[in-house]
Amino acid sequence: MPILSCENLTKQYGAVTALDGVNLNIEPGRIVGLLGPNGSGKTTLIKIANGLLTPTSGRILINGMEPGVETKKLVSFLPERTYLANWMSVKQLLNYFQDFYEDFDRERAATMLAHLNIPETQRIRQMSKGTREKVQLILVMSRRARLYLLDEPIGGVDPAARDYILNTIIGNYDPQAAVVISTHLIADVEPLLDEVVFIQNGHILRHTPVDQIREEMGKSVDALFREEFRCL
Amino acid sequence: MFMKLVKHELHELLRVLLPIFGGLLLFAGVTRGLIWLMQQNDNPILSVTGGMFIGLFFMSCVACVILTAVLLLVRFAKSVHGDEGYLTHTLPVGVHSILCSRLLVSVLFLAAAMGTAIGSVLISTWRLEELSEISEGIGLLFESAGLKSGFWWTILASVFVQTVTTVLMVFAAISIGHSFNRGKVGFSILFYFALNTTASMISTILSLLLMNTTLFDEAAELSTVTSSSMALSIGMNLVFCGVYYFIAWIMTRKRLNLA
Amino acid sequence: MRWEFHGDAPIHAQVTERIERMIVSGALKPGERLPSVRSFALEAGINPNTMQKALNELERGGLIYSQRTAGNFVTNDPQTIAAVRESLAAQTIRQYLRGMTELGYSPEEAEARLRAQLQSEGGIEHANPEL
């Protein structure tokens, strides 16, 4: 059974159609790139999967269930923006995640934080932007979730932080779980991906294994993306 | 899960509000000392500055309650409809739990703020004989109005329901205001006044309609009229509570619009 | 640190070749135990599924063998390594010739040019392929 499944998923904001009849299945064990230009519907799709938005029509199922309390136990979400309260210390955040998420592996998070020399007493407001993003990612990836939804995890961070983030995603790979990475920085994430989903104007243009693109078309996903979205 | 939400809200707000409450109580102690000093010495400079100080203290008591209310509504807006909402709404809890935990904690802290303010006033001026005089005075007032001592409870209930109603009205206004893409704060304030005006219009019309019923007969005793109108206002507020809660719930559940 | 990949071939094929070169050059010794799939994938900066695919290919070619619990090991068979070395050499030469053809050299001219280069530099150092 797919861990994420969209059936004719449509979302309209007033007159604007953000998602238009999207059909998509994502299987466990896969790392999937959700690729598209800004405003193509990536974030809308991720927000609906998290229950932060309700679809206009069609439906989305997480492990066979509509988004709700039960699916939130299975989904670990990294939003595009910093959402951690500034005043909180690392330790308080660990307590918070441990309190609310049964699948939170505190030891794993503590190990990763120790590797970065981030003391648990440090507060979010004392951190640089790059460190904040890393802490957020550590918290999100330390859950033993079934579906990780990462919205622009490497946007706006320096190359060293980018490598760290990508390595954290690889290091936490779990064959039982799917990872969806939305980004427009394709060259950086391409070696991580099993499959890519191209999305434009709320339509899925393609959903293909990366190997197939390279084998059949003899080009990288990045090159293909540039071609298919050239006119934009 | 509900209790965990309450625990975290309490913790977060205690961090901010405890120093404020503590500061006010300290201020009250200092004021009390100053009053004593003024009574001992007949110094014109001391009485002028002391008078100003005491005035400042009484303003602080009011400010404490207002500041608490403002911090509570900012906290609600930030954690439910602001960036922190990304975390709040991806926790495995329902919208009812989120709203009810905020409501409970807000009412608790508003009560604490009012308690602290009243307590501070008592600390600053309190003398045992005065306290008993005050309570006697109030007792006499009630008696003259023909009210029973149980009326205290009616007043408390009324204040409680009024507080809950106000909190829910603010939650509803913020939830509507934040469904707009721009001017979230402006729309929140606008809808606060809109809800407020609507509510007072409805209560005025209802009161006018009920004026002519036997309850409010000219012949009726003052006590009956007072109790009846109290009960009526509590009842109306309860209905408003339900409506505001529903608005806040539906806007958060269906029309959440995080930036 | 992270491995670089070009756009022409699937990443797993590039990973396979890279590990072949590591074995042929001696960076990975015969009989040596390979890192776990996860840490090898981390080192390369790639999806663990892709690394697994590459290792499967190498196993099919006999260059590595897996022991159920202990992990993957480089083969101890010098003939297998020599054969891979030979095929990588052929591939490198083909690349050279293709490059020279693009520059307008005939195969004979390319050969003569290579000889001249070797003479002027006194023979290039026998270097390991870049890792």
PDB file of C-alpha atoms in Angstrom, chain C residues 17-105:
ATOM      1  CA  GLU C  17      32.740   2.148 -11.940  1.00  0.00           C
ATOM      2  CA  ARG C  18      34.130   4.269  -9.161  1.00  0.00           C
ATOM      3  CA  ILE C  19      34.316   1.310  -6.790  1.00  0.00           C
ATOM      4  CA  GLU C  20      35.860  -0.829  -9.561  1.00  0.00           C
ATOM      5  CA  ARG C  21      38.579   1.792  -9.926  1.00  0.00           C
ATOM      6  CA  MET C  22      39.103   1.871  -6.161  1.00  0.00           C
ATOM      7  CA  ILE C  23      39.629  -1.890  -6.200  1.00  0.00           C
ATOM      8  CA  VAL C  24      41.859  -1.946  -9.279  1.00  0.00           C
ATOM      9  CA  SER C  25      44.026   0.875  -7.977  1.00  0.00           C
ATOM     10  CA  GLY C  26      44.420  -0.811  -4.612  1.00  0.00           C
ATOM     11  CA  ALA C  27      42.551   1.832  -2.628  1.00  0.00           C
ATOM     12  CA  LEU C  28      40.379  -1.107  -1.615  1.00  0.00           C
ATOM     13  CA  LYS C  29      42.552  -4.192  -1.053  1.00  0.00           C
ATOM     14  CA  PRO C  30      41.619  -7.771  -2.009  1.00  0.00           C
ATOM     15  CA  GLY C  31      39.675  -9.351   0.833  1.00  0.00           C
ATOM     16  CA  GLU C  32      39.032  -5.959   2.451  1.00  0.00           C
ATOM     17  CA  ARG C  33      35.679  -5.436   4.056  1.00  0.00           C
ATOM     18  CA  LEU C  34      33.589  -2.686   2.495  1.00  0.00           C
ATOM     19  CA  PRO C  35      31.804  -0.109   4.633  1.00  0.00           C
ATOM     20  CA  SER C  36      28.140  -0.835   5.346  1.00  0.00           C
ATOM     21  CA  VAL C  37      25.705   0.202   2.650  1.00  0.00           C
ATOM     22  CA  ARG C  38      24.529   3.130   4.740  1.00  0.00           C
ATOM     23  CA  SER C  39      27.949   4.533   5.568  1.00  0.00           C
ATOM     24  CA  PHE C  40      29.218   3.901   2.044  1.00  0.00           C
ATOM     25  CA  ALA C  41      26.164   5.776   0.737  1.00  0.00           C
ATOM     26  CA  LEU C  42      26.883   8.594   3.177  1.00  0.00           C
ATOM     27  CA  GLU C  43      30.487   8.770   2.013  1.00  0.00           C
ATOM     28  CA  ALA C  44      29.358   8.997  -1.579  1.00  0.00           C
ATOM     29  CA  GLY C  45      26.454  11.330  -0.803  1.00  0.00           C
ATOM     30  CA  ILE C  46      23.931   9.088  -2.519  1.00  0.00           C
ATOM     31  CA  ASN C  47      20.721   7.230  -1.838  1.00  0.00           C
ATOM     32  CA  PRO C  48      21.363   3.904  -0.032  1.00  0.00           C
ATOM     33  CA  ASN C  49      19.156   2.151  -2.600  1.00  0.00           C
ATOM     34  CA  THR C  50      21.509   3.356  -5.328  1.00  0.00           C
ATOM     35  CA  MET C  51      24.535   2.137  -3.404  1.00  0.00           C
ATOM     36  CA  GLN C  52      22.871  -1.237  -2.915  1.00  0.00           C
ATOM     37  CA  LYS C  53      22.196  -1.427  -6.646  1.00  0.00           C
ATOM     38  CA  ALA C  54      25.857  -0.681  -7.420  1.00  0.00           C
ATOM     39  CA  LEU C  55      27.031  -3.290  -4.923  1.00  0.00           C
ATOM     40  CA  ASN C  56      24.663  -5.837  -6.460  1.00  0.00           C
ATOM     41  CA  GLU C  57      26.183  -5.127  -9.860  1.00  0.00           C
ATOM     42  CA  LEU C  58      29.687  -5.570  -8.474  1.00  0.00           C
ATOM     43  CA  GLU C  59      28.652  -8.809  -6.818  1.00  0.00           C
ATOM     44  CA  ARG C  60      27.211 -10.100 -10.084  1.00  0.00           C
ATOM     45  CA  GLY C  61      30.549  -9.293 -11.728  1.00  0.00           C
ATOM     46  CA  GLY C  62      32.347 -11.233  -8.982  1.00  0.00           C
ATOM     47  CA  LEU C  63      34.387  -8.229  -7.858  1.00  0.00           C
ATOM     48  CA  ILE C  64      32.866  -8.301  -4.403  1.00  0.00           C
ATOM     49  CA  TYR C  65      31.180 -11.021  -2.436  1.00  0.00           C
ATOM     50  CA  SER C  66      28.810 -10.765   0.474  1.00  0.00           C
ATOM     51  CA  GLN C  67      28.725 -12.792   3.639  1.00  0.00           C
ATOM     52  CA  ARG C  68      25.291 -12.864   5.105  1.00  0.00           C
ATOM     53  CA  THR C  69      26.049 -11.201   8.418  1.00  0.00           C
ATOM     54  CA  ALA C  70      29.553  -9.810   8.042  1.00  0.00           C
ATOM     55  CA  GLY C  71      28.886  -7.561   5.044  1.00  0.00           C
ATOM     56  CA  ASN C  72      30.575  -7.121   1.674  1.00  0.00           C
ATOM     57  CA  PHE C  73      34.183  -7.960   0.873  1.00  0.00           C
ATOM     58  CA  VAL C  74      36.486  -7.308  -2.071  1.00  0.00           C
ATOM     59  CA  THR C  75      37.257 -10.493  -3.984  1.00  0.00           C
ATOM     60  CA  ASN C  76      40.514 -12.299  -3.329  1.00  0.00           C
ATOM     61  CA  ASP C  77      40.672 -13.539  -6.903  1.00  0.00           C
ATOM     62  CA  PRO C  78      43.452 -11.647  -8.768  1.00  0.00           C
ATOM     63  CA  GLN C  79      42.101 -12.800 -12.133  1.00  0.00           C
ATOM     64  CA  THR C  80      38.763 -11.100 -11.613  1.00  0.00           C
ATOM     65  CA  ILE C  81      40.493  -7.878 -10.604  1.00  0.00           C
ATOM     66  CA  ALA C  82      42.825  -8.116 -13.583  1.00  0.00           C
ATOM     67  CA  ALA C  83      39.894  -8.598 -15.927  1.00  0.00           C
ATOM     68  CA  VAL C  84      38.167  -5.494 -14.557  1.00  0.00           C
ATOM     69  CA  ARG C  85      41.445  -3.611 -14.807  1.00  0.00           C
ATOM     70  CA  GLU C  86      41.713  -4.657 -18.423  1.00  0.00           C
ATOM     71  CA  SER C  87      38.198  -3.535 -19.256  1.00  0.00           C
ATOM     72  CA  LEU C  88      38.704  -0.182 -17.492  1.00  0.00           C
ATOM     73  CA  ALA C  89      41.934   0.258 -19.458  1.00  0.00           C
ATOM     74  CA  ALA C  90      40.135  -0.421 -22.708  1.00  0.00           C
ATOM     75  CA  GLN C  91      37.484   2.072 -21.728  1.00  0.00           C
ATOM     76  CA  THR C  92      40.087   4.725 -20.861  1.00  0.00           C
ATOM     77  CA  ILE C  93      41.832   4.221 -24.189  1.00  0.00           C
ATOM     78  CA  ARG C  94      38.561   4.485 -26.064  1.00  0.00           C
ATOM     79  CA  GLN C  95      37.928   7.747 -24.276  1.00  0.00           C
ATOM     80  CA  TYR C  96      41.355   9.019 -25.305  1.00  0.00           C
ATOM     81  CA  LEU C  97      40.809   8.060 -28.911  1.00  0.00           C
ATOM     82  CA  ARG C  98      37.347   9.605 -28.964  1.00  0.00           C
ATOM     83  CA  GLY C  99      38.801  12.831 -27.651  1.00  0.00           C
ATOM     84  CA  MET C 100      41.569  12.854 -30.220  1.00  0.00           C
ATOM     85  CA  THR C 101      39.118  12.074 -33.021  1.00  0.00           C
ATOM     86  CA  GLU C 102      37.091  15.083 -31.994  1.00  0.00           C
ATOM     87  CA  LEU C 103      40.278  17.141 -32.366  1.00  0.00           C
ATOM     88  CA  GLY C 104      40.739  15.788 -35.917  1.00  0.00           C
ATOM     89  CA  TYR C 105      43.438  13.169 -35.275  1.00  0.00           C
TER      90      TYR C 105
END
